[in-house]
Short mmCIF file of C-alpha atoms and ligand atoms in Angstrom, two decimals:
data_model
loop_
_atom_site.label_atom_id
_atom_site.label_comp_id
_atom_site.label_asym_id
_atom_site.label_seq_id
_atom_site.Cartn_x
_atom_site.Cartn_y
_atom_site.Cartn_z
CA MET Q 1 0.00 0.00 0.00
CA LEU Q 2 2.85 2.30 -0.79
CA GLY Q 3 2.10 5.57 -2.48
CA TYR Q 4 3.24 6.46 -5.95
CA TRP Q 5 6.08 8.70 -4.75
CA SER Q 6 7.54 6.14 -2.38
CA ILE Q 7 7.70 3.67 -5.26
CA GLN Q 8 9.35 6.30 -7.45
CA LYS Q 9 11.89 6.92 -4.67
CA LYS Q 10 12.62 3.20 -4.48
CA ILE Q 11 13.63 3.04 -8.12
CA GLY Q 12 16.42 5.48 -7.46
CA ILE Q 13 17.83 8.14 -9.72
CA LEU Q 14 15.17 7.60 -12.32
CA SER Q 15 12.53 8.88 -9.92
CA LEU Q 16 12.27 12.08 -11.94
CA PHE Q 17 10.63 10.18 -14.73
CA PHE Q 18 7.11 8.89 -14.97
CA LEU Q 19 7.08 5.07 -14.88
CA LEU Q 20 4.79 3.11 -17.19
CA ALA Q 21 4.65 -0.57 -18.11
CA ARG Q 22 4.07 -2.61 -21.23
CA PHE Q 23 3.60 -6.36 -21.54
CA SER Q 24 5.76 -6.80 -24.62
CA GLY Q 25 9.29 -6.16 -25.81
CA GLY Q 26 11.18 -3.09 -26.97
CA GLU Q 27 10.48 -3.64 -30.67
CA GLU Q 28 6.73 -3.40 -30.10
CA ILE Q 29 7.18 -0.22 -28.10
CA ARG Q 30 9.35 1.22 -30.86
CA ALA Q 31 6.69 0.37 -33.45
CA CYS Q 32 4.25 2.74 -31.66
CA LEU Q 33 6.54 5.75 -32.02
CA LYS Q 34 6.39 8.35 -34.75
CA GLU Q 35 9.25 9.96 -36.62
CA GLY Q 36 11.51 11.93 -34.31
CA GLU Q 37 10.41 10.06 -31.19
CA SER Q 38 12.98 7.85 -29.54
CA LEU Q 39 13.51 4.85 -27.32
CA ALA Q 40 16.65 3.61 -25.59
CA ARG Q 41 17.23 0.81 -23.13
CA VAL Q 42 18.28 1.87 -19.63
CA LYS Q 43 21.05 0.01 -17.85
CA ALA Q 44 19.71 -2.46 -15.28
CA ALA Q 45 21.93 -0.92 -12.61
CA PHE Q 46 19.71 2.17 -12.63
CA THR Q 47 16.46 0.29 -12.10
CA PRO Q 48 17.13 -2.00 -9.16
CA GLY Q 49 14.62 -4.73 -8.60
CA LEU Q 50 12.33 -4.11 -11.55
CA ARG Q 51 11.75 -7.25 -13.59
CA GLY Q 52 12.07 -7.17 -17.38
CA ASN Q 53 13.75 -4.29 -19.18
CA VAL Q 54 13.37 -0.57 -18.76
CA TYR Q 55 13.37 1.89 -21.66
CA ILE Q 56 13.53 5.62 -21.69
CA CYS Q 57 11.12 7.03 -24.21
CA ARG Q 58 10.73 10.49 -25.69
CA GLN Q 59 7.40 11.16 -27.27
CA GLU Q 60 5.89 14.53 -28.15
CA ASN Q 61 8.57 16.28 -26.08
CA ARG Q 62 7.79 14.26 -22.98
CA TRP Q 63 10.16 11.80 -21.40
CA PHE Q 64 9.08 8.71 -19.52
CA LEU Q 65 10.27 5.26 -18.54
CA ILE Q 66 8.57 2.14 -19.82
CA ASN Q 67 9.14 -1.12 -18.01
CA ALA Q 68 8.70 -3.95 -20.52
CA LEU Q 69 7.84 -7.04 -18.55
CA GLU Q 70 5.69 -10.16 -18.48
CA LEU Q 71 2.10 -9.59 -17.38
CA GLU Q 72 2.49 -12.07 -14.51
CA ASP Q 73 5.64 -10.27 -13.31
CA TYR Q 74 3.71 -7.02 -13.34
CA VAL Q 75 0.86 -8.63 -11.35
CA THR Q 76 3.40 -9.83 -8.76
CA GLY Q 77 4.73 -6.29 -8.46
CA VAL Q 78 1.20 -4.91 -7.97
CA VAL Q 79 0.04 -7.48 -5.39
CA GLY Q 80 3.20 -6.98 -3.33
CA ASN Q 81 2.70 -3.23 -3.20
CA GLU Q 82 -1.06 -2.89 -3.07
CA MET Q 83 -1.63 -5.50 -0.33
CA GLY Q 84 0.30 -6.73 2.74
CA LYS Q 85 2.71 -9.47 1.67
CA GLU Q 86 1.99 -11.45 4.85
CA TRP Q 87 -1.79 -11.39 4.38
CA PRO Q 88 -3.73 -14.68 3.98
CA ILE Q 89 -3.05 -16.38 0.68
CA GLU Q 90 -6.71 -16.37 -0.45
CA ALA Q 91 -6.86 -12.58 -0.01
CA LEU Q 92 -3.63 -12.24 -2.01
CA LYS Q 93 -5.12 -14.45 -4.72
CA ALA Q 94 -8.25 -12.28 -4.90
CA GLN Q 95 -5.97 -9.25 -5.20
CA ALA Q 96 -3.96 -10.96 -7.95
CA VAL Q 97 -7.10 -11.60 -10.03
CA CYS Q 98 -8.14 -7.95 -9.55
CA ALA Q 99 -4.68 -6.64 -10.47
CA ARG Q 100 -4.52 -8.83 -13.60
CA SER Q 101 -8.02 -7.73 -14.63
CA VAL Q 102 -7.10 -4.05 -14.30
CA ALA Q 103 -3.94 -4.70 -16.33
CA LEU Q 104 -5.76 -6.42 -19.19
CA TYR Q 105 -8.58 -3.91 -19.31
CA ARG Q 106 -6.13 -1.00 -19.41
CA LYS Q 107 -3.91 -2.79 -21.90
CA ASN Q 108 -6.81 -3.28 -24.33
CA GLU Q 109 -7.74 0.37 -23.95
CA ALA Q 110 -4.14 1.60 -24.46
CA ARG Q 111 -3.53 -0.58 -27.52
CA ARG Q 112 -6.75 0.60 -29.15
CA LYS Q 113 -5.33 4.10 -28.83
CA GLY Q 114 -1.86 3.07 -30.11
CA LYS Q 115 -0.06 4.02 -26.88
CA PRO Q 116 3.50 2.70 -26.43
CA TYR Q 117 2.62 1.58 -22.89
CA ASP Q 118 -0.21 -0.54 -21.44
CA VAL Q 119 -0.61 0.68 -17.86
CA MET Q 120 0.24 3.70 -15.76
CA MET Q 121 1.13 3.95 -12.08
CA SER Q 122 -2.13 5.81 -11.53
CA HIS Q 123 -4.00 2.62 -12.49
CA GLN Q 124 -2.27 0.59 -9.78
CA ILE Q 125 1.00 0.85 -7.91
CA TYR Q 126 3.68 -1.67 -8.71
CA GLY Q 127 7.32 -2.15 -7.85
CA ARG Q 128 9.82 -4.73 -6.78
CA CYS Q 129 8.37 -7.80 -5.06
CA GLU Q 130 9.98 -11.21 -4.64
CA HIS Q 131 7.98 -12.37 -1.63
CA ASP Q 132 7.06 -16.08 -1.67
CA ASN Q 133 3.44 -15.56 -0.58
CA VAL Q 134 2.82 -13.12 -3.39
CA ILE Q 135 4.58 -15.26 -5.98
CA THR Q 136 2.45 -18.24 -4.89
CA ALA Q 137 -0.79 -16.23 -5.05
CA VAL Q 138 0.02 -15.02 -8.56
CA GLU Q 139 1.12 -18.47 -9.73
CA GLU Q 140 -2.01 -20.17 -8.34
CA THR Q 141 -4.29 -17.75 -10.20
CA ARG Q 142 -2.12 -17.52 -13.31
CA GLY Q 143 -4.08 -16.07 -16.23
CA GLU Q 144 -7.34 -15.61 -14.28
CA ILE Q 145 -9.31 -12.40 -14.65
CA LEU Q 146 -12.78 -11.14 -13.81
CA THR Q 147 -15.19 -10.93 -16.71
CA VAL Q 148 -18.66 -9.48 -17.02
CA GLU Q 149 -20.94 -10.57 -19.85
CA GLY Q 150 -17.95 -12.46 -21.28
CA LYS Q 151 -15.64 -9.44 -21.50
CA PRO Q 152 -12.70 -8.36 -19.30
CA ALA Q 153 -14.18 -6.31 -16.48
CA LEU Q 154 -13.17 -2.89 -15.26
CA VAL Q 155 -12.17 -3.73 -11.69
CA PHE Q 156 -11.66 -1.42 -8.73
CA TYR Q 157 -10.35 -2.05 -5.24
CA HIS Q 158 -9.52 0.02 -2.19
CA THR Q 159 -8.15 -0.38 1.33
CA CYS Q 160 -11.20 -0.40 3.61
CA CYS Q 161 -14.80 0.42 2.71
CA GLY Q 162 -16.01 1.08 6.27
CA GLY Q 163 -18.84 -1.49 6.06
CA ALA Q 164 -20.37 -0.98 2.62
CA THR Q 165 -18.97 -0.35 -0.86
CA THR Q 166 -20.39 2.24 -3.22
CA ASN Q 167 -21.44 2.72 -6.80
CA PRO Q 168 -18.67 3.90 -9.21
CA ASP Q 169 -20.96 6.78 -10.31
CA ASN Q 170 -20.58 8.34 -6.87
CA VAL Q 171 -16.84 8.62 -7.36
CA TRP Q 172 -16.38 9.01 -11.13
CA PRO Q 173 -19.64 10.39 -12.59
CA SER Q 174 -18.28 10.38 -16.15
CA LEU Q 175 -17.42 6.69 -16.01
CA SER Q 176 -19.83 4.50 -17.88
CA TRP Q 177 -19.63 1.21 -16.00
CA PRO Q 178 -23.05 0.04 -14.81
CA TYR Q 179 -22.03 -3.54 -13.91
CA LEU Q 180 -20.69 -3.00 -10.42
CA LEU Q 181 -23.26 -2.97 -7.63
CA PRO Q 182 -22.51 -1.79 -4.10
CA VAL Q 183 -22.45 -4.40 -1.31
CA SER Q 184 -23.15 -4.04 2.39
CA GLY Q 185 -22.18 -6.26 5.32
CA CYS Q 186 -18.47 -6.09 4.52
CA HIS Q 187 -16.32 -7.59 7.26
CA CYS Q 188 -13.74 -4.83 7.45
CA ASP Q 189 -14.66 -3.64 10.94
CA ASN Q 190 -11.75 -3.78 13.39
CA SER Q 191 -9.29 -2.71 10.75
CA LEU Q 192 -6.74 0.03 11.28
CA TYR Q 193 -9.15 2.35 9.53
CA THR Q 194 -12.35 1.73 11.47
CA ASN Q 195 -12.38 5.10 13.21
CA TRP Q 196 -10.67 8.30 12.26
CA GLU Q 197 -10.98 12.00 12.86
CA ARG Q 198 -9.68 14.88 10.79
CA ILE Q 199 -9.83 18.55 11.72
CA PHE Q 200 -9.60 21.24 9.05
CA TRP Q 201 -9.52 24.98 9.60
CA ARG Q 202 -12.09 26.90 7.57
CA GLU Q 203 -9.27 29.04 6.21
CA ARG Q 204 -7.40 26.01 4.91
CA LEU Q 205 -10.43 24.46 3.24
CA SER Q 206 -11.21 27.85 1.66
CA ARG Q 207 -7.74 27.93 0.15
CA ILE Q 208 -7.98 24.35 -1.08
CA LEU Q 209 -11.37 24.87 -2.74
CA ASN Q 210 -10.61 28.40 -3.80
CA LEU Q 211 -13.83 29.62 -2.16
CA ARG Q 212 -14.58 31.80 0.86
CA ILE Q 213 -16.29 29.09 2.85
CA GLN Q 214 -18.87 30.05 5.43
CA GLU Q 215 -20.46 26.67 6.09
CA ILE Q 216 -20.25 23.05 4.93
CA ALA Q 217 -23.16 20.67 5.39
CA ILE Q 218 -23.84 17.10 4.36
CA ASN Q 219 -26.45 17.14 1.64
CA GLU Q 220 -26.95 13.51 0.63
CA LYS Q 221 -25.72 10.26 2.12
CA GLU Q 222 -26.21 6.52 1.60
CA THR Q 223 -27.66 4.31 4.35
CA SER Q 224 -24.08 3.14 5.06
CA GLY Q 225 -23.25 6.70 6.11
CA ARG Q 226 -21.23 7.37 2.97
CA VAL Q 227 -21.60 11.02 2.01
CA ILE Q 228 -22.50 11.52 -1.63
CA THR Q 229 -22.82 15.32 -1.82
CA LEU Q 230 -22.01 18.30 0.38
CA THR Q 231 -23.51 21.77 0.33
CA ILE Q 232 -20.98 24.55 0.69
CA THR Q 233 -22.19 28.03 1.58
CA THR Q 234 -19.78 30.83 0.73
CA ALA Q 235 -19.25 34.14 2.54
CA ASP Q 236 -21.25 35.76 -0.29
CA GLY Q 237 -24.20 33.53 0.47
CA ASP Q 238 -23.84 31.30 -2.61
CA ARG Q 239 -24.71 27.67 -2.11
CA LEU Q 240 -22.73 25.12 -4.09
CA ARG Q 241 -23.23 21.41 -4.26
CA MET Q 242 -20.11 19.26 -4.43
CA LYS Q 243 -19.56 15.51 -4.69
CA ALA Q 244 -17.97 14.24 -1.48
CA ALA Q 245 -15.51 12.21 -3.59
CA ASP Q 246 -14.39 15.42 -5.38
CA PHE Q 247 -14.10 17.20 -2.03
CA ARG Q 248 -11.83 14.40 -0.77
CA ASN Q 249 -9.76 14.43 -3.98
CA ARG Q 250 -9.20 18.18 -3.75
CA ILE Q 251 -7.98 17.88 -0.14
CA ASN Q 252 -5.68 14.96 -0.95
CA GLN Q 253 -4.32 16.61 -4.08
CA ARG Q 254 -3.35 19.64 -2.00
CA ALA Q 255 -1.74 17.31 0.57
CA GLN Q 256 0.05 15.55 -2.34
CA SER Q 257 -0.80 12.38 -0.55
CA SER Q 258 -3.61 10.00 0.17
CA SER Q 259 -1.73 8.36 3.01
CA PHE Q 260 -3.87 7.48 6.02
CA SER Q 261 -1.14 8.55 8.42
CA ASP Q 262 -1.01 12.05 6.94
CA PRO Q 263 -3.36 14.22 9.05
CA THR Q 264 -3.86 16.67 6.18
CA THR Q 265 -5.68 14.06 4.09
CA LEU Q 266 -9.31 12.97 4.14
CA PRO Q 267 -9.25 9.13 4.27
CA GLY Q 268 -12.73 8.41 2.93
CA THR Q 269 -16.27 9.63 2.45
CA ILE Q 270 -18.10 7.84 5.26
CA PHE Q 271 -18.11 10.60 7.85
CA THR Q 272 -20.15 12.87 10.08
CA LEU Q 273 -19.34 16.56 10.17
CA LYS Q 274 -19.32 18.99 13.08
CA ARG Q 275 -18.46 22.66 13.21
CA ASP Q 276 -16.44 24.06 16.10
CA LYS Q 277 -16.00 27.79 15.55
CA ASP Q 278 -13.54 28.02 12.65
CA ARG Q 279 -12.81 24.33 12.49
CA PHE Q 280 -14.61 21.51 10.72
CA ILE Q 281 -14.34 18.13 12.42
CA PHE Q 282 -14.78 15.04 10.24
CA THR Q 283 -15.33 11.77 12.11
CA GLY Q 284 -15.32 8.78 9.83
CA ARG Q 285 -14.52 5.19 9.02
CA GLY Q 286 -12.94 3.45 6.05
CA TYR Q 287 -10.06 4.39 3.80
CA GLY Q 288 -10.16 4.77 0.04
CA HIS Q 289 -12.78 5.43 -2.64
CA GLY Q 290 -15.02 2.55 -1.54
CA VAL Q 291 -15.62 1.03 -5.00
CA GLY Q 292 -15.16 -2.69 -5.74
CA LEU Q 293 -13.11 -5.05 -3.60
CA CYS Q 294 -12.42 -3.95 -0.02
CA GLN Q 295 -8.95 -5.28 0.82
CA TRP Q 296 -9.51 -5.46 4.58
CA GLY Q 297 -12.85 -7.15 4.02
CA ALA Q 298 -11.11 -9.66 1.73
CA ARG Q 299 -8.54 -10.28 4.45
CA ARG Q 300 -11.24 -10.94 7.05
CA MET Q 301 -13.13 -13.28 4.70
CA ALA Q 302 -9.91 -15.21 4.03
CA GLU Q 303 -9.22 -15.47 7.78
CA GLN Q 304 -12.72 -16.87 8.21
CA GLY Q 305 -12.07 -19.57 5.61
CA ALA Q 306 -13.39 -18.11 2.35
CA ASN Q 307 -11.44 -18.90 -0.81
CA TYR Q 308 -10.52 -16.24 -3.36
CA LYS Q 309 -13.42 -17.04 -5.67
CA GLU Q 310 -15.90 -16.65 -2.80
CA ILE Q 311 -14.27 -13.34 -1.89
CA LEU Q 312 -14.52 -12.10 -5.47
CA ARG Q 313 -18.14 -13.28 -5.77
CA PHE Q 314 -19.04 -11.23 -2.68
CA TYR Q 315 -17.69 -7.96 -4.09
CA PHE Q 316 -18.38 -8.57 -7.79
CA SER Q 317 -21.74 -10.23 -7.78
CA GLY Q 318 -22.69 -11.82 -11.10
CA TRP Q 319 -19.18 -11.58 -12.55
CA GLU Q 320 -17.09 -14.61 -13.50
CA VAL Q 321 -13.52 -15.61 -12.79
CA THR Q 322 -12.30 -16.64 -16.25
CA GLN Q 323 -9.04 -18.07 -17.52
CA HIS Q 324 -7.67 -15.48 -19.86
CA LEU Q 325 -6.16 -16.90 -23.06
CA PRO Q 326 -2.54 -17.48 -22.04
CA LYS Q 327 -0.98 -16.24 -25.25
CA GLU Q 328 -2.43 -12.74 -25.29
CA GLY Q 329 -1.02 -10.47 -22.64
CA TYR Q 330 1.89 -12.64 -21.61
CA GLY Q 331 4.24 -11.61 -24.36
CA ASN Q 332 7.08 -14.05 -24.76
CA LYS Q 333 10.52 -14.13 -23.25
CA SER Q 334 12.42 -13.43 -26.43
CA SER Q 335 10.34 -10.37 -27.33
CA LEU Q 336 10.90 -8.94 -23.86
CA GLU Q 337 14.62 -9.18 -24.27
CA ASN Q 338 14.97 -7.11 -27.42
ZN1 ZN B 401 -15.03 -3.23 3.72
#
């Protein structure tokens, strides 16, 4: 559950560059470039721990790094950084299927657009991981993805839902993905994220939102307590409605972090709100956007004996775990070495 910047720091001097990944070799990356754009292989000594090869790419006056690696190696790197390596194996396996599904969905999307890379760090965090538990979880689910109506599904996951997950529309209104229904009765109580409090000065929130805030009130919430919209009253008496997910994003963007331990972040959108003079006190539970698989809920289910397919069925009702055709997406060793 490392953040993007800590992963960038781990890969050393190349941390100034944006890291992307592609599940094929250098020649295929090169084939996506136009005249005047360039690609060069980076010495392994500069990219400690990353599997496959790393290329530095210049495209449209932007520079970035592309890690060319096997899909399953990428999945290992995601599972080891998005979930605790010591967590129960069935939870790690559920995470592996989710990570692989995200990778394939994004890969299909990127290749349709002719991008030289398949996935970005903003899709899911990945980095070095050689932990046995993670390698086993990836190996035991090799090639498996979630599908909906026979097609690779767009999968989401987060740290801790706080008891109930939410509809993707509440977080990304422009996203057209009607197949994911919210679930309640998630077993993530007693996690590290069950109860939290954040205090923000009115002045600070005004700066973050670029508004002269007079009052903030909860406008609409789900039965789980998840806030969907807030009403913000400005010093001029204007009343604005804002999605709670956008409000959280704005705060976390300003903090340049979404880390739970950072007191300047807002961990989630299940909260109550109190005003104390010039301070707003948010008391909440859960951590993350709340869409899709809840990692702490998956951990609890695994501890109680559920297998990874049962875990996935709980969060992705009506979806299937399908063996993805092995050839597509894996690349082959020789192509990754060019
Ligand atoms: Zn949960």
